Coordinates of C-alpha atoms in Angstrom, one line a residue:
M164 CA 72.2 80.3 85.4
D165 CA 68.6 79.5 84.9
L166 CA 66.2 80.4 82.0
A167 CA 65.1 83.4 83.6
G168 CA 68.7 84.9 84.3
L169 CA 69.6 84.1 80.6
L170 CA 66.9 85.7 79.1
K171 CA 67.6 89.0 81.3
S172 CA 71.1 88.9 80.1
Q173 CA 70.3 89.1 76.4
F174 CA 70.8 92.2 74.4
L175 CA 67.7 92.3 72.7
C176 CA 65.9 92.8 76.2
H177 CA 68.2 95.5 76.7
L178 CA 67.6 96.7 73.6
V179 CA 63.5 96.8 74.4
F180 CA 64.3 98.6 77.6
C181 CA 66.4 101.1 76.0
Y182 CA 63.9 101.5 73.0
V183 CA 61.0 102.2 75.3
F184 CA 62.7 104.6 77.6
I185 CA 63.9 106.8 74.8
A186 CA 60.5 106.8 72.8
S187 CA 58.4 107.4 75.6
G188 CA 60.7 109.8 77.4
L189 CA 60.7 112.0 74.2
I190 CA 56.8 111.8 74.2
I191 CA 56.7 113.1 77.5
N192 CA 59.2 115.6 77.6
T193 CA 57.1 117.0 74.4
V194 CA 54.0 116.9 76.5
Q195 CA 56.1 118.8 79.2
L196 CA 56.9 121.3 76.8
F197 CA 53.2 122.1 76.2
T198 CA 52.4 122.3 79.8
L199 CA 54.1 125.7 79.9
L200 CA 51.2 127.0 78.4
L201 CA 49.6 126.5 81.6
W202 CA 52.3 128.2 84.1
P203 CA 51.0 131.8 83.8
I204 CA 47.3 130.5 84.4
N205 CA 47.9 128.1 87.0
K206 CA 51.5 127.5 88.5
Q207 CA 50.0 124.7 90.8
L208 CA 48.2 122.7 88.2
F209 CA 51.6 122.9 85.9
R210 CA 53.3 121.6 88.6
K211 CA 50.9 118.6 89.5
I212 CA 50.7 117.7 85.8
N213 CA 54.5 117.6 85.7
C214 CA 55.0 115.4 88.8
R215 CA 53.0 112.7 87.1
L216 CA 54.8 113.1 84.0
S217 CA 58.0 112.8 86.0
Y218 CA 56.9 109.7 87.5
C219 CA 56.5 108.2 84.0
I220 CA 60.1 108.3 83.4
S221 CA 61.9 108.0 86.6
S222 CA 59.7 105.0 87.3
Q223 CA 61.0 103.1 84.4
L224 CA 64.5 102.8 86.3
V225 CA 63.2 102.2 89.4
M226 CA 60.9 99.1 87.8
L227 CA 64.3 98.0 86.7
L228 CA 65.7 97.7 90.3
E229 CA 62.4 96.5 91.6
W230 CA 61.2 94.1 89.5
W231 CA 63.3 93.1 86.5
S232 CA 66.3 92.8 89.1
G233 CA 64.3 91.8 91.8
T234 CA 66.4 93.9 94.3
E235 CA 65.3 93.8 97.8
C236 CA 65.6 96.6 100.2
T237 CA 65.5 96.3 104.2
I238 CA 65.0 99.8 106.2
F239 CA 66.4 99.7 109.6
T240 CA 64.7 102.3 111.4
D241 CA 62.8 103.7 114.7
P242 CA 59.1 102.0 114.6
R243 CA 58.2 105.2 116.0
A244 CA 59.4 107.4 113.1
Y245 CA 58.3 104.9 110.4
P246 CA 54.4 106.1 110.1
K247 CA 55.5 109.6 109.2
Y248 CA 57.6 108.5 106.2
G249 CA 55.9 109.5 103.1
K250 CA 53.4 111.9 104.9
E251 CA 56.0 114.8 105.4
N252 CA 58.6 116.7 103.3
A253 CA 62.1 115.7 104.0
I254 CA 65.7 116.3 103.2
V255 CA 67.2 112.7 102.5
V256 CA 70.9 112.8 103.1
L257 CA 72.4 109.7 101.4
N258 CA 76.1 107.9 101.3
H259 CA 77.4 108.2 97.7
K260 CA 79.6 104.8 97.6
F261 CA 77.6 102.4 95.0
E262 CA 77.0 102.9 91.2
I263 CA 73.0 102.7 91.9
D264 CA 72.8 104.5 95.3
F265 CA 70.5 107.2 93.5
L266 CA 68.5 104.4 92.3
C267 CA 67.9 103.1 96.0
G268 CA 67.2 106.8 96.7
W269 CA 64.4 106.5 94.0
S270 CA 63.3 103.4 95.2
L271 CA 63.0 104.8 98.7
S272 CA 60.9 107.7 97.3
E273 CA 58.7 105.2 95.5
R274 CA 58.1 102.9 98.2
F275 CA 56.5 105.8 100.1
G276 CA 54.5 107.5 97.3
L277 CA 56.9 110.4 96.5
L278 CA 58.8 109.5 93.6
G279 CA 57.0 112.0 91.2
G280 CA 57.6 114.8 93.3
S281 CA 61.0 114.3 94.8
K282 CA 64.1 116.5 93.9
V283 CA 67.7 116.3 93.6
L284 CA 70.6 118.6 93.6
A285 CA 72.1 118.3 90.5
K286 CA 75.0 119.6 88.0
K287 CA 73.3 122.2 86.1
E288 CA 74.8 120.4 83.0
L289 CA 72.2 117.6 83.5
A290 CA 69.7 120.2 82.7
Y291 CA 70.5 120.1 78.8
V292 CA 70.4 116.1 78.8
P293 CA 67.4 115.0 76.8
I294 CA 64.6 113.0 78.6
I295 CA 66.1 112.9 82.1
G296 CA 67.7 116.3 82.3
W297 CA 64.8 117.9 80.5
M298 CA 62.2 116.3 83.0
W299 CA 64.3 117.7 86.0
Y300 CA 64.1 120.8 84.4
F301 CA 60.1 121.1 84.1
T302 CA 59.8 119.3 87.8
E303 CA 62.0 122.4 89.2
M304 CA 65.2 120.4 90.0
V305 CA 67.7 122.4 91.8
F306 CA 70.7 122.6 89.7
C307 CA 74.1 123.9 90.6
S308 CA 77.5 124.7 89.0
R309 CA 79.8 123.6 91.7
K310 CA 81.2 126.8 92.2
W311 CA 79.9 128.4 95.3
E312 CA 79.9 132.0 94.4
Q313 CA 77.7 131.3 91.2
D314 CA 75.7 128.8 93.3
R315 CA 75.2 130.8 96.5
K316 CA 72.4 132.8 94.7
T317 CA 70.8 130.5 92.5
V318 CA 70.4 127.6 94.5
A319 CA 68.8 129.6 97.2
T320 CA 66.3 131.3 94.6
S321 CA 65.4 127.5 93.3
L322 CA 65.2 126.0 96.8
Q323 CA 63.0 129.1 97.7
H324 CA 60.6 128.0 94.8
L325 CA 60.0 124.8 96.4
R326 CA 58.5 126.4 99.6
D327 CA 54.8 126.6 97.9
Y328 CA 55.2 123.0 96.1
P329 CA 51.7 121.5 96.1
E330 CA 53.0 117.7 96.4
K331 CA 55.1 116.1 99.2
Y332 CA 58.5 115.1 98.3
F333 CA 62.0 114.1 99.7
F334 CA 65.0 116.2 98.5
L335 CA 67.5 114.0 98.0
I336 CA 71.1 115.2 98.4
H337 CA 74.7 113.5 98.4
C338 CA 76.7 116.0 100.9
E339 CA 80.2 114.1 99.4
G340 CA 79.1 115.5 96.0
T341 CA 80.9 112.8 94.3
R342 CA 80.8 109.1 94.3
F343 CA 83.4 107.2 96.4
T344 CA 86.6 106.0 95.5
E345 CA 89.9 105.2 96.9
K346 CA 91.7 108.0 94.9
K347 CA 89.0 110.6 96.0
H348 CA 89.4 109.4 99.5
E349 CA 92.9 110.0 99.7
I350 CA 92.3 113.2 98.5
S351 CA 89.4 113.9 100.6
M352 CA 91.2 112.6 103.7
Q353 CA 94.6 115.0 103.2
V354 CA 92.0 117.8 103.3
A355 CA 90.6 116.6 106.5
R356 CA 94.2 116.3 108.0
A357 CA 95.0 119.7 106.7
K358 CA 91.9 121.2 108.5
G359 CA 91.9 119.4 111.8
L360 CA 88.8 117.6 110.8
P361 CA 88.0 114.0 112.0
H362 CA 89.1 111.0 109.7
L363 CA 86.3 109.2 108.0
K364 CA 86.6 105.6 106.7
H365 CA 83.8 104.8 104.7
H366 CA 83.0 108.6 103.5
L367 CA 84.4 111.7 101.7
L368 CA 84.1 115.1 103.6
P369 CA 80.7 116.4 103.1
R370 CA 80.2 119.6 101.4
T371 CA 78.7 121.3 104.3
K372 CA 77.6 124.7 102.2
G373 CA 75.0 123.2 100.1
F374 CA 73.4 121.5 102.9
A375 CA 73.3 124.8 105.3
I376 CA 71.5 126.7 102.5
T377 CA 69.1 123.5 101.7
V378 CA 68.2 123.6 105.4
R379 CA 68.2 127.6 105.9
S380 CA 65.8 127.6 102.4
L381 CA 63.2 124.9 103.4
R382 CA 62.8 125.7 107.2
N383 CA 59.2 125.4 108.2
V384 CA 58.7 123.5 105.0
V385 CA 60.5 120.5 105.4
S386 CA 59.7 118.7 108.7
A387 CA 63.0 116.5 109.1
V388 CA 66.3 115.4 107.7
Y389 CA 66.1 111.6 106.9
D390 CA 69.9 110.4 107.4
C391 CA 70.1 107.3 105.0
T392 CA 73.1 105.0 105.3
L393 CA 73.1 102.6 102.5
N394 CA 75.1 98.9 102.1
F395 CA 75.0 95.9 100.4
R396 CA 75.3 92.1 102.0
N397 CA 77.8 89.8 101.3
N398 CA 80.1 92.5 100.0
E399 CA 77.9 93.0 96.9
N400 CA 79.3 95.9 94.5
P401 CA 76.2 96.6 92.6
T402 CA 76.3 98.3 89.2
L403 CA 73.7 99.5 86.8
L404 CA 74.9 96.6 84.1
G405 CA 73.9 94.2 86.7
V406 CA 70.6 95.5 87.4
L407 CA 69.9 95.7 83.3
N408 CA 71.2 92.0 83.4
G409 CA 68.7 91.1 85.9
K410 CA 71.0 90.4 89.1
K411 CA 69.4 90.6 92.3
Y412 CA 71.1 92.6 95.2
H413 CA 70.2 93.0 98.7
A414 CA 70.5 96.4 100.2
D415 CA 70.3 97.6 103.6
L416 CA 69.4 100.9 104.6
Y417 CA 69.6 102.5 107.8
V418 CA 67.4 105.7 108.4
R419 CA 67.4 108.2 111.3
R420 CA 64.4 110.5 111.4
I421 CA 66.1 114.0 112.6
P422 CA 63.3 116.7 113.3
L423 CA 64.7 119.9 111.8
E424 CA 64.5 122.1 114.8
D425 CA 67.2 119.9 116.3
I426 CA 69.5 121.2 113.4
P427 CA 71.5 124.5 114.1
E428 CA 70.1 127.5 112.2
D429 CA 73.7 129.6 112.2
D430 CA 75.6 128.0 108.8
D431 CA 79.0 127.4 110.9
R432 CA 77.0 125.2 113.4
C433 CA 74.9 123.7 110.7
S434 CA 78.3 122.9 108.9
A435 CA 79.8 121.3 112.3
W436 CA 76.6 119.4 112.8
L437 CA 77.0 117.6 109.1
H438 CA 80.7 116.7 110.2
K439 CA 79.4 115.0 113.2
L440 CA 76.6 113.3 111.3
Y441 CA 79.1 111.8 108.7
Q442 CA 81.4 110.7 111.8
E443 CA 78.1 108.8 112.9
K444 CA 77.6 107.6 109.8
D445 CA 81.0 106.3 109.4
A446 CA 80.7 104.4 112.9
F447 CA 77.4 102.9 111.6
Q448 CA 78.8 101.8 108.3
E449 CA 82.1 100.0 110.3
E450 CA 79.4 98.4 112.6
Y451 CA 78.0 97.2 109.5
Y452 CA 81.0 95.4 108.1
R453 CA 81.8 94.1 111.5
T454 CA 78.3 92.5 112.0
G455 CA 76.3 92.6 108.6
T456 CA 73.5 94.6 110.3
F457 CA 72.3 97.9 111.0
P458 CA 70.6 99.0 114.4
E459 CA 66.9 99.6 114.9
T460 CA 64.0 97.4 113.6
P461 CA 64.0 95.7 109.9
M462 CA 61.1 96.7 107.9
V463 CA 60.4 96.2 104.2
P464 CA 58.2 98.5 102.9
P465 CA 56.3 96.7 100.1
R466 CA 57.0 97.3 96.4
R467 CA 54.0 99.2 94.6
P468 CA 52.6 97.8 91.4
W469 CA 52.6 101.2 89.6
T470 CA 56.1 101.5 88.2
L471 CA 55.5 97.9 86.2
V472 CA 52.0 99.2 85.3
N473 CA 53.6 102.4 83.8
W474 CA 56.1 100.5 82.1
L475 CA 53.8 98.1 80.5
F476 CA 51.7 100.9 79.3
W477 CA 54.5 103.0 77.6
A478 CA 55.6 99.5 76.2
S479 CA 52.5 98.5 74.6
L480 CA 52.2 102.3 73.1
V481 CA 55.5 102.3 71.8
L482 CA 56.8 98.7 71.0
Y483 CA 54.5 97.9 67.9
P484 CA 56.0 100.6 65.6
F485 CA 59.2 99.4 66.7
F486 CA 58.8 95.6 65.9
Q487 CA 57.2 96.9 62.3
F488 CA 60.2 98.6 61.7
L489 CA 62.3 95.5 62.1
V490 CA 60.1 93.2 60.3
S491 CA 60.5 95.7 57.4
M492 CA 63.8 95.9 57.3
I493 CA 64.6 92.3 57.4
R494 CA 61.8 91.8 54.8
S495 CA 63.8 94.1 52.4
G496 CA 66.2 91.8 51.7
S497 CA 68.6 94.0 51.5
S498 CA 72.2 92.5 52.2
L499 CA 73.9 95.5 53.7
T500 CA 70.8 96.3 55.5
L501 CA 71.0 92.7 57.1
A502 CA 74.6 92.7 57.8
S503 CA 74.1 96.0 59.5
F504 CA 71.7 94.6 61.7
I505 CA 73.3 91.3 62.4
L506 CA 76.7 93.7 63.1
V507 CA 74.6 96.1 65.7
F508 CA 73.4 93.1 67.3
F509 CA 76.6 91.2 67.9
V510 CA 78.4 94.3 69.0
G511 CA 75.6 95.3 71.2
E512 CA 75.5 91.6 72.8
W513 CA 79.4 92.0 73.2
R514 CA 79.0 95.2 74.9
A515 CA 76.0 93.8 77.0
R516 CA 78.1 90.9 78.3
G517 CA 80.4 93.4 80.0
W518 CA 83.7 93.0 77.9
W519 CA 83.6 96.6 77.4
V520 CA 85.1 97.3 80.9
L521 CA 88.3 95.6 79.9
T522 CA 89.3 99.1 78.1
A523 CA 88.1 102.4 79.6
P524 CA 87.3 104.8 76.6
P525 CA 89.3 107.7 76.7
W526 CA 86.6 110.3 77.6
E527 CA 86.0 108.1 80.9
R528 CA 89.7 108.1 81.8
W529 CA 89.3 112.2 81.1
H530 CA 86.2 112.6 83.5
Q531 CA 87.5 110.4 86.3
G532 CA 90.7 112.5 86.0
W533 CA 88.7 115.7 86.1
D534 CA 86.4 114.7 88.8
Q535 CA 89.6 113.9 91.2
G536 CA 91.0 117.5 90.3
H537 CA 87.7 119.3 90.8
L538 CA 87.2 117.3 93.8
C539 CA 90.6 118.8 95.3
R540 CA 89.8 122.2 94.6
Q541 CA 86.5 121.8 95.8
L542 CA 87.4 120.4 99.3
C543 CA 90.3 123.1 99.7
H544 CA 87.6 125.7 99.6
R545 CA 85.1 124.7 101.7

């Protein structure tokens, strides 16, 4: 490991990133709260301001991927479609196999200048999570409970609100609903056999109702669906911890632009269209594993400097009082204070090096079990 790699793996660096993210995030959330005063006066101004405030938070995570980790992303796409990216609203359909695929979706939005305004379909519980969840609330993200009878009306209403949104955006959606694992795939394919649906090797069955209502609600506002199939070279299995440790990954993303008018308006036909799309995505993944490349022309959209500039601004703003606190704590000379500081540092260093993965905590095991059971119930009711 070189000197830069050693530095990036240190807990102190991770502590700095976490502190800057939390401190700046809470400041931004507070500012967002005050922008509510603008809503009854000028709704579009409220939205534009919150797009930029949202960028201040989400771009910090993209900065970790693009600048700290140095992860490279090559886009394989039709050169005739490429000039339209970033100049139109689009529904972006992403596969959900990797721990950082949501970050790659954000990075795609950032490369084309749409990160601040981009939307996701997220679980409603996330709206109560400080920083990210609160940021999403103020930027009118679409939240769902994963119970279709409840979501049918609330999701449609939220999507209708986006029809007059003043900023260009990507609407990022993982139609599989949950991240791919072998256990979830086994359950998903059992349901596929029971329903007479084609077998998928690299994906779970897509949740068609959410996609259909998104297309129906945003028709004539969104110009196209971008079908995005993500993979990583050399069988890399990227993790958030790896990104935080500065590990460089090499992503390949196959992007197909499909005009929205090519997608059926009828819900049943739209669902059948989505199942066919996932069969095609599965074939593209199979070809990638065989040849190491996707079809079409490889292109590398340049990194924009604004994610790094944004992080440096917030770091310079919030780190000074943090270091003042550390110095005053060390200078206090209290044995208990110093012992606590050393203990926190070494525990953090221990966890940062990944030893925690040897024993999954009970709540994580519970969540995995709930997620698999929930997946089975959701698939059976599609």
